[in-house]
Short mmCIF file of C-alpha atoms and ligand atoms in Angstrom, two decimals:
data_model
loop_
_atom_site.label_atom_id
_atom_site.label_comp_id
_atom_site.label_asym_id
_atom_site.label_seq_id
_atom_site.Cartn_x
_atom_site.Cartn_y
_atom_site.Cartn_z
CA MET Q 1 9.87 15.87 -3.00
CA LYS Q 2 6.26 15.93 -1.75
CA ILE Q 3 4.41 12.74 -0.97
CA GLY Q 4 0.57 12.65 -0.42
CA VAL Q 5 -0.98 10.42 2.19
CA LEU Q 6 -4.65 9.65 1.43
CA SER Q 7 -6.05 10.79 4.66
CA PHE Q 8 -9.85 9.66 5.14
CA GLN Q 9 -8.84 7.20 7.86
CA GLY Q 10 -6.27 4.67 9.02
CA GLY Q 11 -2.51 4.91 9.54
CA VAL Q 12 -1.92 8.40 8.18
CA LYS Q 13 0.23 9.91 10.76
CA GLU Q 14 2.62 7.08 10.95
CA HIS Q 15 3.30 7.22 7.25
CA MET Q 16 3.74 11.15 7.34
CA ASP Q 17 6.13 10.71 10.15
CA HIS Q 18 8.26 8.24 8.47
CA ILE Q 19 8.44 10.21 5.11
CA LYS Q 20 9.27 13.36 7.24
CA SER Q 21 12.16 11.65 9.07
CA LEU Q 22 13.69 10.88 5.43
CA GLY Q 23 13.58 14.65 4.66
CA ALA Q 24 10.72 14.84 2.01
CA ASP Q 25 7.48 16.53 2.59
CA ALA Q 26 4.33 14.86 3.54
CA VAL Q 27 0.74 16.28 2.89
CA GLU Q 28 -2.63 14.80 3.87
CA ILE Q 29 -4.58 14.16 0.61
CA LYS Q 30 -8.54 14.83 1.02
CA ASP Q 31 -9.69 15.83 -2.30
CA CYS Q 32 -8.54 15.53 -5.99
CA GLY Q 33 -7.45 19.11 -6.35
CA GLN Q 34 -4.46 18.39 -4.42
CA LEU Q 35 -3.38 15.50 -6.75
CA ASP Q 36 -1.31 17.85 -8.97
CA GLU Q 37 0.78 19.12 -6.14
CA ILE Q 38 2.42 15.89 -5.31
CA ASP Q 39 5.19 13.57 -6.58
CA GLY Q 40 3.74 10.24 -5.22
CA ILE Q 41 0.83 8.87 -2.99
CA ILE Q 42 0.53 6.37 -0.28
CA LEU Q 43 -2.66 4.69 0.58
CA PRO Q 44 -2.28 3.59 4.03
CA GLY Q 45 -3.97 0.66 6.13
CA GLY Q 46 -7.27 0.93 7.39
CA GLU Q 47 -10.41 -0.38 6.24
CA SER Q 48 -10.76 -0.70 2.54
CA THR Q 49 -14.51 -0.73 2.36
CA THR Q 50 -14.61 2.61 4.24
CA MET Q 51 -11.98 4.10 2.06
CA GLY Q 52 -13.41 2.81 -1.06
CA LYS Q 53 -16.92 4.59 -0.13
CA LEU Q 54 -15.06 7.73 0.66
CA LEU Q 55 -13.24 7.66 -2.58
CA GLU Q 56 -16.56 7.49 -4.31
CA ILE Q 57 -18.20 10.14 -2.04
CA THR Q 58 -15.34 12.62 -2.60
CA LYS Q 59 -15.38 11.77 -6.36
CA MET Q 60 -11.69 11.17 -6.07
CA MET Q 61 -11.88 7.47 -7.47
CA GLN Q 62 -11.67 8.38 -11.09
CA PRO Q 63 -9.19 11.06 -11.06
CA LEU Q 64 -6.77 9.39 -8.74
CA ARG Q 65 -7.03 6.20 -10.91
CA GLU Q 66 -6.05 8.22 -13.91
CA LYS Q 67 -3.27 9.95 -12.26
CA ILE Q 68 -1.72 6.54 -11.23
CA LEU Q 69 -2.25 4.92 -14.75
CA ASN Q 70 -0.59 7.91 -16.10
CA GLY Q 71 2.41 7.37 -13.98
CA LEU Q 72 2.00 8.76 -10.37
CA PRO Q 73 3.97 6.62 -8.15
CA ALA Q 74 1.56 5.05 -5.47
CA TRP Q 75 2.17 2.63 -2.60
CA GLY Q 76 -0.56 0.72 -0.89
CA THR Q 77 -0.34 -0.81 2.60
CA CYS Q 78 -2.64 -3.39 3.59
CA ALA Q 79 -6.04 -1.89 3.03
CA GLY Q 80 -4.37 0.42 0.43
CA MET Q 81 -3.16 -2.67 -1.48
CA ILE Q 82 -6.79 -3.72 -1.66
CA LEU Q 83 -7.73 -0.31 -2.98
CA LEU Q 84 -5.21 -0.71 -5.76
CA ALA Q 85 -5.85 -4.34 -6.72
CA ASN Q 86 -7.44 -5.38 -9.95
CA SER Q 87 -9.45 -8.01 -8.11
CA ILE Q 88 -10.72 -8.96 -4.54
CA GLU Q 89 -11.52 -12.67 -3.87
CA GLY Q 90 -15.04 -13.24 -3.24
CA SER Q 91 -16.14 -9.86 -4.15
CA ARG Q 92 -17.73 -8.65 -7.48
CA ARG Q 93 -16.13 -5.07 -7.00
CA SER Q 94 -12.71 -3.69 -6.88
CA TYR Q 95 -11.72 -0.02 -6.42
CA LEU Q 96 -8.90 1.62 -8.22
CA SER Q 97 -7.90 -1.46 -10.25
CA VAL Q 98 -4.51 -0.27 -11.19
CA ILE Q 99 -2.29 -3.47 -10.61
CA ASP Q 100 -2.72 -6.87 -11.99
CA ILE Q 101 -3.07 -8.70 -8.74
CA SER Q 102 -5.83 -10.47 -6.90
CA VAL Q 103 -5.90 -10.36 -3.14
CA ARG Q 104 -7.61 -12.21 -0.18
CA ARG Q 105 -8.86 -9.90 2.53
CA ASN Q 106 -8.36 -10.80 6.24
CA ALA Q 107 -6.34 -13.62 4.86
CA TYR Q 108 -4.65 -14.42 8.04
CA GLY Q 109 -7.60 -14.39 10.43
CA ARG Q 110 -9.06 -11.76 12.88
CA GLN Q 111 -7.25 -8.69 14.68
CA ILE Q 112 -5.92 -11.21 17.26
CA ASP Q 113 -4.27 -13.09 14.70
CA SER Q 114 -2.13 -10.11 13.88
CA PHE Q 115 1.70 -10.89 13.92
CA CYS Q 116 5.14 -9.65 13.14
CA ASP Q 117 7.79 -11.48 11.15
CA TYR Q 118 11.17 -10.68 9.53
CA ALA Q 119 12.37 -11.09 6.00
CA LEU Q 120 15.20 -10.34 3.66
CA ILE Q 121 13.88 -8.42 0.70
CA PRO Q 122 16.95 -7.85 -1.49
CA GLU Q 123 15.22 -5.29 -3.66
CA VAL Q 124 14.61 -3.13 -0.59
CA SER Q 125 17.17 -3.92 1.93
CA ASP Q 126 20.50 -5.72 2.53
CA PHE Q 127 19.34 -7.03 5.83
CA LYS Q 128 16.22 -8.55 7.44
CA ILE Q 129 13.47 -5.91 8.06
CA PRO Q 130 10.48 -6.22 10.37
CA LEU Q 131 7.07 -6.83 8.92
CA VAL Q 132 3.97 -6.13 10.84
CA PHE Q 133 0.63 -7.79 9.81
CA VAL Q 134 -2.68 -6.56 10.96
CA ARG Q 135 -5.83 -8.27 9.82
CA ALA Q 136 -3.74 -8.51 6.50
CA PRO Q 137 -4.55 -9.51 3.11
CA PHE Q 138 -2.09 -11.45 0.72
CA ILE Q 139 -1.85 -11.61 -2.97
CA THR Q 140 -3.48 -14.79 -4.40
CA HIS Q 141 -2.70 -14.03 -8.04
CA LEU Q 142 0.16 -12.01 -9.81
CA GLY Q 143 -0.02 -10.75 -13.34
CA ASP Q 144 2.74 -11.64 -15.62
CA ASP Q 145 4.36 -8.10 -15.46
CA VAL Q 146 4.05 -7.81 -11.85
CA LYS Q 147 7.25 -8.37 -9.83
CA ARG Q 148 7.03 -10.45 -6.57
CA LEU Q 149 9.20 -8.72 -3.83
CA CYS Q 150 8.37 -10.92 -0.85
CA THR Q 151 6.88 -14.28 0.03
CA ILE Q 152 6.14 -15.02 3.76
CA ARG Q 153 4.49 -18.33 4.90
CA GLU Q 154 4.28 -19.37 1.19
CA ASN Q 155 2.07 -16.36 0.31
CA VAL Q 156 3.06 -13.15 -1.63
CA VAL Q 157 2.89 -10.11 0.54
CA ALA Q 158 4.69 -7.48 -1.55
CA ALA Q 159 4.89 -6.65 -5.24
CA ARG Q 160 5.65 -4.07 -7.54
CA HIS Q 161 4.56 -3.03 -10.98
CA ASN Q 162 6.32 -0.04 -12.56
CA ASN Q 163 5.20 3.06 -10.53
CA ILE Q 164 2.90 0.81 -8.18
CA LEU Q 165 4.03 -0.83 -4.99
CA VAL Q 166 1.89 -2.86 -2.73
CA THR Q 167 2.56 -4.56 0.62
CA SER Q 168 0.29 -6.52 2.85
CA PHE Q 169 2.18 -5.37 5.92
CA HIS Q 170 2.79 -2.02 7.63
CA PRO Q 171 6.34 -0.71 7.39
CA GLU Q 172 4.91 2.58 8.94
CA LEU Q 173 4.31 0.67 12.26
CA THR Q 174 8.05 -0.25 12.63
CA GLU Q 175 11.19 1.84 13.40
CA ASP Q 176 12.59 0.82 10.10
CA PHE Q 177 12.64 3.04 7.03
CA LYS Q 178 13.83 0.87 4.29
CA PHE Q 179 10.41 0.63 2.53
CA HIS Q 180 9.89 4.27 2.78
CA GLU Q 181 13.30 4.79 1.38
CA TYR Q 182 12.56 2.52 -1.44
CA PHE Q 183 9.31 4.19 -2.31
CA LEU Q 184 11.26 7.55 -2.45
CA TYR Q 185 13.88 6.00 -4.62
CA MET Q 186 11.18 4.61 -7.05
CA ILE Q 187 10.08 8.11 -7.45
N1 LIG O 201 -8.69 -5.79 6.96
C1 LIG O 201 -8.57 -4.64 6.41
C2 LIG O 201 -9.50 -4.54 5.00
O1 LIG O 201 -9.86 -5.48 4.60
C3 LIG O 201 -7.27 -4.12 6.29
C4 LIG O 201 -6.44 -4.16 7.49
C5 LIG O 201 -5.31 -2.97 7.52
O2 LIG O 201 -5.22 -2.19 6.62
N2 LIG O 201 -4.71 -3.13 8.57
O3 LIG O 201 -9.79 -3.47 4.69
#
């Protein structure tokens, strides 16, 4: 199994290392010619406005969007979740718009307000796993068909719709592999 990680900026290496530790191949994705080679794609954390601009500049936005709508499994962590969302609070624009959620950027405050919490997410693991939030968004609206996977401090921070997984937090920054295992299992 070959997993692509969108590699413009952000937490690319950490995702690649987790995927490789689980015995799958990981490749850096920088242009749309590579999209046919992969079985799933991870959109990492970083800065969503920068990654959104780079998706436009490299002309990847539309081909990637079509691939995901046609069933390519996709997982967005943090900024990656913002790129996948249908709507971004307070903004007139969205990016890939492939999952019916609204998100609030920087919803917990600034970098200094970053935190770690633990939660039991039955869909993903039988025991509590660490969740790392770094200038994280949360989900303010979930479409009817979108499954809520985790709520922290009364806000939805993980969800799934068919082939699309979104998390506000960063499993790749922990030593826990459950979310990466879950994504491979989805594929
Ligand atoms: N605050 C960033 C954004 O809005 C996301 C931060 C992250 O990915 N850790 O794009």
